[in-house]
mmCIF file of C-alpha atoms and ligand atoms in Angstrom:
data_model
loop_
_atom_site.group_PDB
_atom_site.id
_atom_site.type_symbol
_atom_site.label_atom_id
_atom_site.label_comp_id
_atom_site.label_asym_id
_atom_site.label_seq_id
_atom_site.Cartn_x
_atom_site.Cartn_y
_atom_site.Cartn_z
ATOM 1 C CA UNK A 451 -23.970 5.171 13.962
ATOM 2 C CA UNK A 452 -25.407 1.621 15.130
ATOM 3 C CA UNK A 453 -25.853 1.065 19.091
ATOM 4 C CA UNK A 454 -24.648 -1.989 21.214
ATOM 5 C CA UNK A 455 -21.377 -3.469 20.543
ATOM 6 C CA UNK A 456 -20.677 -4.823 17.306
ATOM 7 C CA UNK A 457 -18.681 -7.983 16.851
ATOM 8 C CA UNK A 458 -16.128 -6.664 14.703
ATOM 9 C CA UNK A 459 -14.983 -3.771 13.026
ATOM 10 C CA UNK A 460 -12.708 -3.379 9.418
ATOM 11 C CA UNK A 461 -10.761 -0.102 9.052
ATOM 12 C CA UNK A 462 -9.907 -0.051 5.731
ATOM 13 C CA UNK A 463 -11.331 -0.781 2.602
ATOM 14 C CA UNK A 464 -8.339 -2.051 0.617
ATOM 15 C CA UNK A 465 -7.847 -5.785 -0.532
ATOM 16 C CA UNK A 466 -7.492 -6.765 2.761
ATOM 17 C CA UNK A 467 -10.234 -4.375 4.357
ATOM 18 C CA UNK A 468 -12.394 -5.876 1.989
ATOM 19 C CA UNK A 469 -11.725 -9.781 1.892
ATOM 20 C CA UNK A 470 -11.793 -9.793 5.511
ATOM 21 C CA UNK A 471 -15.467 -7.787 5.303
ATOM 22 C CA UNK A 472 -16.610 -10.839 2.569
ATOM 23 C CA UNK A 473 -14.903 -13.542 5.028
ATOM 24 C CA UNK A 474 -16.287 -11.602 8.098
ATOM 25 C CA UNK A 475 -20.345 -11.685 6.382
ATOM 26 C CA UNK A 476 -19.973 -15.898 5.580
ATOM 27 C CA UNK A 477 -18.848 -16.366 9.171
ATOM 28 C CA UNK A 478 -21.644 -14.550 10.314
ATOM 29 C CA UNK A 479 -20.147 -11.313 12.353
ATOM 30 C CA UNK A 480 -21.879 -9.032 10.680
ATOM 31 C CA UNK A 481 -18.913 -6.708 10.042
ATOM 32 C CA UNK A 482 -19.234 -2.615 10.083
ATOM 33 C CA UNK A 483 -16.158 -1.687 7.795
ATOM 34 C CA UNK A 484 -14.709 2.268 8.153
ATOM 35 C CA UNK A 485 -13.978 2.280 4.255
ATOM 36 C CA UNK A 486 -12.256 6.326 4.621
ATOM 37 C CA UNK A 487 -13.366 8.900 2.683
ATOM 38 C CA UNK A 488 -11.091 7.802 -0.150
ATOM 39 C CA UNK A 489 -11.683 4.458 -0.030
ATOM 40 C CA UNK A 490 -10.431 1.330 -2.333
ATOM 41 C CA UNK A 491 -6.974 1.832 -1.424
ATOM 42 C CA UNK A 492 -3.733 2.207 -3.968
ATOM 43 C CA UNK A 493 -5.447 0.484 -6.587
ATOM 44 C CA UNK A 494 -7.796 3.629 -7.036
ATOM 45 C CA UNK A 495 -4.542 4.957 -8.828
ATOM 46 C CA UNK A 496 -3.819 2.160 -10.653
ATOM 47 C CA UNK A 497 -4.874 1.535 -14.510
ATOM 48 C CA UNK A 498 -4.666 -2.111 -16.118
ATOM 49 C CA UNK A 499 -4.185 -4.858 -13.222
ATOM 50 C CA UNK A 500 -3.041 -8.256 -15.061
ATOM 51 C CA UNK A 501 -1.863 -10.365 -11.815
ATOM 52 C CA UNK A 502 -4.611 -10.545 -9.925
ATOM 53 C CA UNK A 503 -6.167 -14.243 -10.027
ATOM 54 C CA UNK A 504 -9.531 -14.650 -12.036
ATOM 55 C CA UNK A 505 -9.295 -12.316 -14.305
ATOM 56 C CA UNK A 506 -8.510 -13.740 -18.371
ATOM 57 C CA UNK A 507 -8.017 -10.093 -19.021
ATOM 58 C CA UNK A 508 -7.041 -7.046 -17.624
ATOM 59 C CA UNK A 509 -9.069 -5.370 -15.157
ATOM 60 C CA UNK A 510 -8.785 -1.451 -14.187
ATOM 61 C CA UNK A 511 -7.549 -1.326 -10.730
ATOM 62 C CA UNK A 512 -10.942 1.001 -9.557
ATOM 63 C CA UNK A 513 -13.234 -1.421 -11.334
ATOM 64 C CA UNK A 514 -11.613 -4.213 -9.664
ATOM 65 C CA UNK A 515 -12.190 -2.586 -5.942
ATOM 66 C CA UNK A 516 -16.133 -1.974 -7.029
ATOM 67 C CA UNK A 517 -16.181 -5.439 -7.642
ATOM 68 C CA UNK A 518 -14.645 -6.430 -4.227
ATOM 69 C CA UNK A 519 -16.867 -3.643 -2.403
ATOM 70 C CA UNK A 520 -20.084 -4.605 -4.587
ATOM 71 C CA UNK A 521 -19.026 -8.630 -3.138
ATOM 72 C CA UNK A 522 -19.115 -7.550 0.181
ATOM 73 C CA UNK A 523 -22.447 -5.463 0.269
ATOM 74 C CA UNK A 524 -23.967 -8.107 -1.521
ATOM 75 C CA UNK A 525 -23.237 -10.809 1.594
ATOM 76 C CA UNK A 526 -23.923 -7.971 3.803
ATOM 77 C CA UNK A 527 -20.756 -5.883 4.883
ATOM 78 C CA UNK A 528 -21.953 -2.359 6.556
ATOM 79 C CA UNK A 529 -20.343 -0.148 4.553
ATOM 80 C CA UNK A 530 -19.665 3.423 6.410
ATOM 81 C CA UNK A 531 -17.750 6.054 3.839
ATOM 82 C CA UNK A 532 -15.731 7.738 6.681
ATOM 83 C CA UNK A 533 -12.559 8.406 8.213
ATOM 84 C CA UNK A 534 -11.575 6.795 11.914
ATOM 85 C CA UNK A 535 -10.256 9.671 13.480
ATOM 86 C CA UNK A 536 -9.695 8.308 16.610
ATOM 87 C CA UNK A 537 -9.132 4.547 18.387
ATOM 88 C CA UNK A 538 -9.139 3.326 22.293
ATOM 89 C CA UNK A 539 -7.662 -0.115 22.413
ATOM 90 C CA UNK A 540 -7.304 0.235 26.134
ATOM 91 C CA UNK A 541 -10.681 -0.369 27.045
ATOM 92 C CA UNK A 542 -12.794 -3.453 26.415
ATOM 93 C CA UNK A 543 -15.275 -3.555 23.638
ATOM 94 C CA UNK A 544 -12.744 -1.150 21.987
ATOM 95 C CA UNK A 545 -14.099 2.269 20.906
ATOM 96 C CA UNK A 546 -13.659 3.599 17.601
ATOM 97 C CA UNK A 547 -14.536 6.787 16.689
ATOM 98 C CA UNK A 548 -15.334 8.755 13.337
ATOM 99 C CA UNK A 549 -16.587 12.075 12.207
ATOM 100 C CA UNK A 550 -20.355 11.193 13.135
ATOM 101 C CA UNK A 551 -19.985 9.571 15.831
ATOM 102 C CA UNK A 552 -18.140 6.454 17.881
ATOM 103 C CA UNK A 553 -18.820 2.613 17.982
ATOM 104 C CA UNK A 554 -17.417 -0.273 20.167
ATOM 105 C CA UNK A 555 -16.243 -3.821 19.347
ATOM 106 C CA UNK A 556 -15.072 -6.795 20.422
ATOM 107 C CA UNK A 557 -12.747 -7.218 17.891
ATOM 108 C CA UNK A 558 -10.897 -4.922 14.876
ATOM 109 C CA UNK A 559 -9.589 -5.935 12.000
ATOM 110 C CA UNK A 560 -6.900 -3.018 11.229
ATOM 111 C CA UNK A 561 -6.320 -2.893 7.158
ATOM 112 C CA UNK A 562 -5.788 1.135 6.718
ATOM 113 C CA UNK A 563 -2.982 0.393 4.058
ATOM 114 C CA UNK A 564 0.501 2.198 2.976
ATOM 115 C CA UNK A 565 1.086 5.059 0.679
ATOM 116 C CA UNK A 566 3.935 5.050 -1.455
ATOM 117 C CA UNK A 567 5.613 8.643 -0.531
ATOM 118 C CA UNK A 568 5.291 10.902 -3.552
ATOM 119 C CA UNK A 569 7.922 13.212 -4.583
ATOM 120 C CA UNK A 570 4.918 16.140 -5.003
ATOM 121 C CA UNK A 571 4.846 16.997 -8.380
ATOM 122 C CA UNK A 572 1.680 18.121 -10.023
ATOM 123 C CA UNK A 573 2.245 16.149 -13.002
ATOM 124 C CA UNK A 574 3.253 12.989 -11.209
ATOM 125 C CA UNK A 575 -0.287 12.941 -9.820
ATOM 126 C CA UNK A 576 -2.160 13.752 -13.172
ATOM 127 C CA UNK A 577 0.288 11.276 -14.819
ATOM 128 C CA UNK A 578 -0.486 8.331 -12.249
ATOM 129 C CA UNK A 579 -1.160 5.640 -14.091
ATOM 130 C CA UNK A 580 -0.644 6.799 -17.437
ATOM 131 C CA UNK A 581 3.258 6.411 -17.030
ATOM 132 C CA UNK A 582 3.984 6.895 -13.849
ATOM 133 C CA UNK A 583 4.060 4.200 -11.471
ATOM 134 C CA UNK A 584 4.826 2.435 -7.699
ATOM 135 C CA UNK A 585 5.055 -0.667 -8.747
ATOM 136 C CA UNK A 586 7.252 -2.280 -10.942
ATOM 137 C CA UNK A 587 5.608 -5.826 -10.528
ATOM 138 C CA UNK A 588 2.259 -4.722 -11.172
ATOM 139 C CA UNK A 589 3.409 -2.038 -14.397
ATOM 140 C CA UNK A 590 6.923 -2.992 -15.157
ATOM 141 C CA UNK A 591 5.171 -5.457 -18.139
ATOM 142 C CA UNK A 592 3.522 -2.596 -19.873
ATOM 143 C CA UNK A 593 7.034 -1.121 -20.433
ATOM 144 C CA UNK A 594 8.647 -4.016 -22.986
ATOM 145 C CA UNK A 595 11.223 -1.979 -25.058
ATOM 146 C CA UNK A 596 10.704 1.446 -23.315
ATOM 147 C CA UNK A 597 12.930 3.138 -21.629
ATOM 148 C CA UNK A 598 11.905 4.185 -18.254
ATOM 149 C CA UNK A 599 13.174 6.478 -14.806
ATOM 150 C CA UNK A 600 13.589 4.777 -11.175
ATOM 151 C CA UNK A 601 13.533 7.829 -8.228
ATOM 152 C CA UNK A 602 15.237 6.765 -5.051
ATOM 153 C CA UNK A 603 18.466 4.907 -3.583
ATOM 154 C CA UNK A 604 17.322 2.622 -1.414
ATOM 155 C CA UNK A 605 16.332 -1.505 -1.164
ATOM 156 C CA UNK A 606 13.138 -0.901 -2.866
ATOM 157 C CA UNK A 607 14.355 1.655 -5.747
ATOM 158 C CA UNK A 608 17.155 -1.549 -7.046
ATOM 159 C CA UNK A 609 14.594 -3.911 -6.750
ATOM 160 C CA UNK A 610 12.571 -2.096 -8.759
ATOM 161 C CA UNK A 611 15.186 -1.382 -11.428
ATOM 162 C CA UNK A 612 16.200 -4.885 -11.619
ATOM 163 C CA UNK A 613 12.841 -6.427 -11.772
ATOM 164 C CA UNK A 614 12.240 -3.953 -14.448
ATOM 165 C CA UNK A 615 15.220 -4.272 -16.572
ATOM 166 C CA UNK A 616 14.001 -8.011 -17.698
ATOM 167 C CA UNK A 617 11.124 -5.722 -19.918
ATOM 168 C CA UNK A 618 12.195 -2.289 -20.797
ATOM 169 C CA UNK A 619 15.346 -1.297 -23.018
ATOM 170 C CA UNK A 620 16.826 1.258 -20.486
ATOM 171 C CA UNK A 621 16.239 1.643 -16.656
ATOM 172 C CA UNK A 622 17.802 5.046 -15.303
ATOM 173 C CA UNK A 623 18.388 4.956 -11.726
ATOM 174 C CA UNK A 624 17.827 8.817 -10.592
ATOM 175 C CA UNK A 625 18.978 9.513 -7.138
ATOM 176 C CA UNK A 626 19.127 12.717 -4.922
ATOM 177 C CA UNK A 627 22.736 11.489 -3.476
ATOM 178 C CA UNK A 628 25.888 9.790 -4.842
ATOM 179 C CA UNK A 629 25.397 6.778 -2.786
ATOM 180 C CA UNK A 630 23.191 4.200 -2.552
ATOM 181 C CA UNK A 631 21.223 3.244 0.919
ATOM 182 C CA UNK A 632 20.244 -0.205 -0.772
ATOM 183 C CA UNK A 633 22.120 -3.195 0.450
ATOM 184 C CA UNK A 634 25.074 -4.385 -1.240
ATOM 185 C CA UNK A 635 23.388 -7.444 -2.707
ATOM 186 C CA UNK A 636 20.763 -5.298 -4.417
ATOM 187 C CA UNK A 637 23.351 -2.762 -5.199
ATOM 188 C CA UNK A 638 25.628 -5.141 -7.129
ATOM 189 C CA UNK A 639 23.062 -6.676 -8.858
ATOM 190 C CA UNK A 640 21.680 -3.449 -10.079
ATOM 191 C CA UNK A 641 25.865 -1.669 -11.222
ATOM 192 C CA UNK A 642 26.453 -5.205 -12.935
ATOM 193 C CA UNK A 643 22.953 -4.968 -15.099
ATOM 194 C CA UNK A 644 24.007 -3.877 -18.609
ATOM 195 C CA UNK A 645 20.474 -2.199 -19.044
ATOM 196 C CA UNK A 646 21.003 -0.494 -15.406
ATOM 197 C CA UNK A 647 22.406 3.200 -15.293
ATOM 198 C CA UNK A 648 22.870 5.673 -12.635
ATOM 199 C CA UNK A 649 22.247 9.376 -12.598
ATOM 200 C CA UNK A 650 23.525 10.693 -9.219
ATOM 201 C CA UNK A 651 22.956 13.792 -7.314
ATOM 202 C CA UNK A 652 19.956 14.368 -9.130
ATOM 203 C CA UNK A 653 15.870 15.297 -8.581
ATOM 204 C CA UNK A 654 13.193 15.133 -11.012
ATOM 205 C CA UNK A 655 11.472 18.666 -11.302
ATOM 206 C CA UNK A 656 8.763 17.644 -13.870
ATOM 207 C CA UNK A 657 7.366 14.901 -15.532
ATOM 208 C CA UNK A 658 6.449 16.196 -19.009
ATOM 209 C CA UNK A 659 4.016 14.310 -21.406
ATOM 210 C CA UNK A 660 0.266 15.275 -22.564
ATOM 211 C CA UNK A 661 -1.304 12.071 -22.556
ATOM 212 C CA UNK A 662 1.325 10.177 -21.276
ATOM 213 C CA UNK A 663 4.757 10.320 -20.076
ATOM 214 C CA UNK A 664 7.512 11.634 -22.461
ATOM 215 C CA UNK A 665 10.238 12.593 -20.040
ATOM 216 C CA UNK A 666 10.780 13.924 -16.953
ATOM 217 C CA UNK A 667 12.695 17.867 -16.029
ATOM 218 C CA UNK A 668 16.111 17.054 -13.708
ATOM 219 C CA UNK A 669 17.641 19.144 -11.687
ATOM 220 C CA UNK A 670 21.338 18.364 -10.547
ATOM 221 C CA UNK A 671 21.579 18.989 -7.094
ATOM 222 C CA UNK A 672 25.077 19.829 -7.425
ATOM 223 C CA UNK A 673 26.298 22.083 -9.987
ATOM 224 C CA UNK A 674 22.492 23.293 -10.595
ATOM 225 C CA UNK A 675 21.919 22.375 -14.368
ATOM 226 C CA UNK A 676 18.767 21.407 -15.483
ATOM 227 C CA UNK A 677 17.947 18.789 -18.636
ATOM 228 C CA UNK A 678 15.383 16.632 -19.602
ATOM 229 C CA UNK A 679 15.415 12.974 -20.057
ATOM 230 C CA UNK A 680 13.472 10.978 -22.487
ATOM 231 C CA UNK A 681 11.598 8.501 -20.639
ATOM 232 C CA UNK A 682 8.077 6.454 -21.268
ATOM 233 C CA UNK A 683 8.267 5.598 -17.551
ATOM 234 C CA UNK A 684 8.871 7.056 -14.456
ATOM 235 C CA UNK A 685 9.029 4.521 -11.014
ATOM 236 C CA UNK A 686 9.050 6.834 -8.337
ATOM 237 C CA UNK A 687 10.528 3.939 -4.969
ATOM 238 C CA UNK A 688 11.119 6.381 -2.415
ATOM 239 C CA UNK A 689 9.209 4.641 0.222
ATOM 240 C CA UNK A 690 5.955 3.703 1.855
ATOM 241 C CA UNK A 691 4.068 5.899 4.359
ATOM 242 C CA UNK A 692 1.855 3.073 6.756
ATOM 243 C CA UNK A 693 -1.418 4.767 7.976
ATOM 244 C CA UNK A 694 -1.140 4.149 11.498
ATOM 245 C CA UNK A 695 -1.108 8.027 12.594
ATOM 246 C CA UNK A 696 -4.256 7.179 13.980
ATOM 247 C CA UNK A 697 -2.985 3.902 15.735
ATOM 248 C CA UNK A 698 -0.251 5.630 17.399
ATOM 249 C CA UNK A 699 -0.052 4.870 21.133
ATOM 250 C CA UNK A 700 -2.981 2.531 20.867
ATOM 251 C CA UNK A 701 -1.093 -0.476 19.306
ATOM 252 C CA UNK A 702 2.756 -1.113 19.001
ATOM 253 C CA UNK A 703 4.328 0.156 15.540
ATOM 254 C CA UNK A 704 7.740 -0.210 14.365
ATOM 255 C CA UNK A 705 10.260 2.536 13.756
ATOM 256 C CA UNK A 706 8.894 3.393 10.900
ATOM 257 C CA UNK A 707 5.569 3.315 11.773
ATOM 258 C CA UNK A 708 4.174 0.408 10.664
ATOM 259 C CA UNK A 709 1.695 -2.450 12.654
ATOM 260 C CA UNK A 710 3.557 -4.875 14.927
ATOM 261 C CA UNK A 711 2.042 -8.204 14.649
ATOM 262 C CA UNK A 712 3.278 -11.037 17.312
ATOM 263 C CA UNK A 713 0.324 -14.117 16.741
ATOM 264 C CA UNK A 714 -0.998 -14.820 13.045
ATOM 265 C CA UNK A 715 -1.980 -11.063 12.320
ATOM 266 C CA UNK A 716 -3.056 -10.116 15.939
ATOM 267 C CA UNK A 717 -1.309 -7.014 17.044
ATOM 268 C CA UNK A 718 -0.045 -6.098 20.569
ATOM 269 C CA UNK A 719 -3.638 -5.959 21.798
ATOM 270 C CA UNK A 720 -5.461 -8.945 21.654
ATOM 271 C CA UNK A 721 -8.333 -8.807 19.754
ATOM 272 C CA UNK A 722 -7.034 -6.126 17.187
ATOM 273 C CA UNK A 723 -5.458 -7.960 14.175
ATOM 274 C CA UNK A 724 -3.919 -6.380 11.067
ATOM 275 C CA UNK A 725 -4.020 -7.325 7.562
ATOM 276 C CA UNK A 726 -2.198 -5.829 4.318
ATOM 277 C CA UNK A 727 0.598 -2.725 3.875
ATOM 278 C CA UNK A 728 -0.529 -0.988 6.953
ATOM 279 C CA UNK A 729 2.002 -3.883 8.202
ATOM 280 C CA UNK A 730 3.711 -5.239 5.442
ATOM 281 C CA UNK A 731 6.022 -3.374 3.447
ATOM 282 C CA UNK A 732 7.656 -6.629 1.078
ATOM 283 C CA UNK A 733 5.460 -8.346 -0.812
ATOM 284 C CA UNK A 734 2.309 -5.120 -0.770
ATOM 285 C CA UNK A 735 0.482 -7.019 -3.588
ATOM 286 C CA UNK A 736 -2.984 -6.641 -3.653
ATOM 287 C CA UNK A 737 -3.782 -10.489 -3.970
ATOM 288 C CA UNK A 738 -1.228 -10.877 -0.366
ATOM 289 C CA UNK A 739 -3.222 -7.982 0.983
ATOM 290 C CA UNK A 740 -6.310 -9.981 0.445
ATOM 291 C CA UNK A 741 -4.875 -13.173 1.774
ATOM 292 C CA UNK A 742 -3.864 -11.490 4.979
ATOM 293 C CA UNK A 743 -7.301 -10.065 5.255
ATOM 294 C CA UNK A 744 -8.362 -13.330 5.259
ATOM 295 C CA UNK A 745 -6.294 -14.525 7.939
ATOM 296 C CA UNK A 746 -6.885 -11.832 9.907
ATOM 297 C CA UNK A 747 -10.465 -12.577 9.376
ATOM 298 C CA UNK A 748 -9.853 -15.983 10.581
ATOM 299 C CA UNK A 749 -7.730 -15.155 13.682
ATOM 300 C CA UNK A 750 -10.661 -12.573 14.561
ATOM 301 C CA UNK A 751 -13.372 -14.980 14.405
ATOM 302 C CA UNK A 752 -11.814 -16.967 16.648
ATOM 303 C CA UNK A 753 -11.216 -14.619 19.023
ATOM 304 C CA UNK A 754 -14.940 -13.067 18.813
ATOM 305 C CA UNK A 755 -16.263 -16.495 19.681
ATOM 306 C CA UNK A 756 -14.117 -16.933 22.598
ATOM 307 C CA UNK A 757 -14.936 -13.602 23.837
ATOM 308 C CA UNK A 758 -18.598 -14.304 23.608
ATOM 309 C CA UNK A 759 -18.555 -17.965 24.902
ATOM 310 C CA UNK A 760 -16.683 -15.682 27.728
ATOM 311 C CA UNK A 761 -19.442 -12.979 28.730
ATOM 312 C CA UNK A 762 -22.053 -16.129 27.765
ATOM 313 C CA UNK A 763 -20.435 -17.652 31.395
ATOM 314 C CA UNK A 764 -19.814 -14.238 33.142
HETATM 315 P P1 NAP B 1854 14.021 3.763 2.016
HETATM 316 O O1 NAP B 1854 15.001 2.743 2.492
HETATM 317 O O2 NAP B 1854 13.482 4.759 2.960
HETATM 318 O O3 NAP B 1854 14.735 4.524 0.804
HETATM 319 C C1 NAP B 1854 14.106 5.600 0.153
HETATM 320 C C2 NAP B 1854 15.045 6.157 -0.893
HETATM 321 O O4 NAP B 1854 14.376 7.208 -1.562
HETATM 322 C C3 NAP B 1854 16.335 6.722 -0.309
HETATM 323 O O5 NAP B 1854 17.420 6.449 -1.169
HETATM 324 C C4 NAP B 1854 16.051 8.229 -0.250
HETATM 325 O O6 NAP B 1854 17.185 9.038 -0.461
HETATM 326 C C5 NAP B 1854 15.128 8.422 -1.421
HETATM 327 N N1 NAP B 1854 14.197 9.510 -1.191
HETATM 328 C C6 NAP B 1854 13.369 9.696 -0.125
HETATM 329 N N2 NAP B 1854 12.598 10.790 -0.283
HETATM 330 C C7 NAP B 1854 12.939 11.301 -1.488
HETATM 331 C C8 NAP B 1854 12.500 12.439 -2.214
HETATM 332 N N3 NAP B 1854 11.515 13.244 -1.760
HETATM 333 N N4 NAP B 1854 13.067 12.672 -3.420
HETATM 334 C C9 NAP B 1854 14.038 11.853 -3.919
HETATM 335 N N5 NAP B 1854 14.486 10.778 -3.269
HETATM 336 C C10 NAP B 1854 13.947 10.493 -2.064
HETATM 337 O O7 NAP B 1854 12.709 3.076 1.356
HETATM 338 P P2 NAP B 1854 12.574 1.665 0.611
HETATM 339 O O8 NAP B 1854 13.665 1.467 -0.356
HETATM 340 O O9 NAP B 1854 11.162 1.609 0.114
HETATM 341 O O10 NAP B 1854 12.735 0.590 1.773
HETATM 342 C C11 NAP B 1854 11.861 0.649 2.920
HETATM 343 C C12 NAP B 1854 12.221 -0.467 3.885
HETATM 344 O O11 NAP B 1854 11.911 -1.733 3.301
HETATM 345 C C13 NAP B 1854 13.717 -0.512 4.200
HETATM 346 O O12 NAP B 1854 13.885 -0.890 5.543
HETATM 347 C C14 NAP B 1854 14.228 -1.574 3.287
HETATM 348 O O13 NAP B 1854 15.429 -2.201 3.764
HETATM 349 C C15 NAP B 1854 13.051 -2.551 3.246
HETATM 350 N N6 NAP B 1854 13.047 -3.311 1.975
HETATM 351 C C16 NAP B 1854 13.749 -4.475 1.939
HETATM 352 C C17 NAP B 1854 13.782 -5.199 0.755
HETATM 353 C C18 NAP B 1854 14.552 -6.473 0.719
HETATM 354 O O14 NAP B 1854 15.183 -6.803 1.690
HETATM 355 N N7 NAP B 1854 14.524 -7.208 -0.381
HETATM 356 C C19 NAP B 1854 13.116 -4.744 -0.385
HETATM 357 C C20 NAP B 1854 12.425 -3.545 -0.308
HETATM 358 C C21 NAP B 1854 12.400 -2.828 0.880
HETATM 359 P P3 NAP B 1854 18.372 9.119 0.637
HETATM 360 O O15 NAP B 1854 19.134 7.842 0.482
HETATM 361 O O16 NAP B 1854 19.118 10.319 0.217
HETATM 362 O O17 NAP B 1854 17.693 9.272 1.955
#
């Protein structure tokens, strides 16, 4: 672990861990980024990405990361392949401490990311990708005349459906309940969608498919029958899990656990800032992920220099 107090440290190794590293070498502050022990965030699980700027053609969502990661060794970026396991933001540099060992800094750029909640199937994991999906506006595309499966009831499970009914032939909205948590707007929009359907009081038990998805086991919840449902797609929207566990205490979160921000992207504490899904569960693109960690990037700077031109006088 490197001694003295580094000017800023990146959890995270997402698109916003990441841009913020790149920004963080051309402004000169040297950054040491915590990548995790998985690192590259959601896009790891991803296949084909075809929105994110500069690319004529697709681009596979790991080869994509290697690219931002190999961008911001190049400039510089520390790269450390561990987990944070534990923060103090209530001392000044702030500590942060892995596996090996513990660091301070002046100033943390917080981009540790969201993941969507999985409904734990074996084959939803193996099928990642190749079928099954989180993301309607990154996938919903390669689904043009398929029929596909939406899991869940809420905001994000509608929005999903309806964004994905302008592509695929069918969109089956499966949900464990016979009522919808989404709000009403979302709701009407998805019951008045001719392509929209609902299958109520229902779970998925399996997804089935060698290669790629085929269908998907149900179970109703209800009277206990099990089928199977053709599908070519599965969107599992029951939520997002922030990764703030290890924030907790340290820095204010919301309800549901994810990053307050009250300035730009600085948290509670001045001189942490956060960037990405670890506060943003809306847009949780990858290119807005990298534009936060950009800004955070830019409200850190600023707040690095200050803090120096500080102890420079003290
Ligand atoms: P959410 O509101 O927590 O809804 C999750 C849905 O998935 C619920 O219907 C839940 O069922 C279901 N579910 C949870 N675990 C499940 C499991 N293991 N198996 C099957 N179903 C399961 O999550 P969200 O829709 O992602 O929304 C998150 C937050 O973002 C909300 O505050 C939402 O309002 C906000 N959001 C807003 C917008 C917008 O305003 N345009 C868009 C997206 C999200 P139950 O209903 O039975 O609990």
């Amino acid at each position: 672990m490197p001694k003295g107090v580094e000017r800023l440290v990146i959890i995270g190794s997402g698109p916003a861990g990441l841009t913020a590293a790149i920004y963080g070498c051309r402004a000169d502050l040297s950054p040491l980024v915590f990548m995790g022990t998985q690192y590259g965030g959601q896009l790891m699980l991803t296949s084909e990405v075809e929105n994110f700027p500069g690319f004529r053609d697709p681009v596979m969502g790991p080869d994509l990361m290697m690219s931002m990661k190999s961008q911001a060794e190049r400039l510089g970026a520390r790269l450390v392949q561990e987990d944070v396991v534990k923060v103090n933001f209530r001392t000044r540099p702030f500590e942060i401490t892995t596996e090996s060992g513990q660091v301070s800094a002046r100033a943390v750029i917080v981009a540790t990311g969201a993941n969507p909640k999985r409904i734990g199937l074996e084959n939803e994991l193996r099928l990642m990708g190749k079928g099954v999906s989180n993301c309607a506006v990154c996938d919903a595309f390669f689904f043009r005349g398929k029929r596909v499966a939406v899991v869940g009831g809420g905001d994000t499970a509608m929005e999903e459906a309806n964004f994905l009914s302008k592509f695929a032939s069918s969109v089956q909205i499966i949900h464990r309940r016979a009522e919808l948590r989404a709000n009403a707007a979302l709701r009407r929009e998805a019951e008045s969608n001719p392509k929209i359907s609902f299958v109520w009081n229902t779970v998925v038990t399996d997804v089935l498919g060698a290669a790629k998805v085929e269908g998907v086991r149900v179970r109703n919840v209800e009277t206990g029958e099990q089928s199977t449902m053709g599908v070519d797609g599965l969107f599992v929207a029951i939520g997002h899990e922030p990764n703030t566990d290890v924030f907790r205490g340290q820095m204010e979160l919301d309800e549901k656990g994810y990053a307050k921000v009250r300035n730009g992207t600085e948290s509670s504490v001045p001189g942490v800032f956060v960037a990405g899904d670890v506060r943003d569960f809306r847009y949780r693109q990858a290119v807005t992920a990298a534009a936060e960690g950009c800004k955070a990037l830019i409200d850190a700077e600023k707040f690095v220099k200050a803090d120096l031109a500080a102890a420079a006088v003290s």
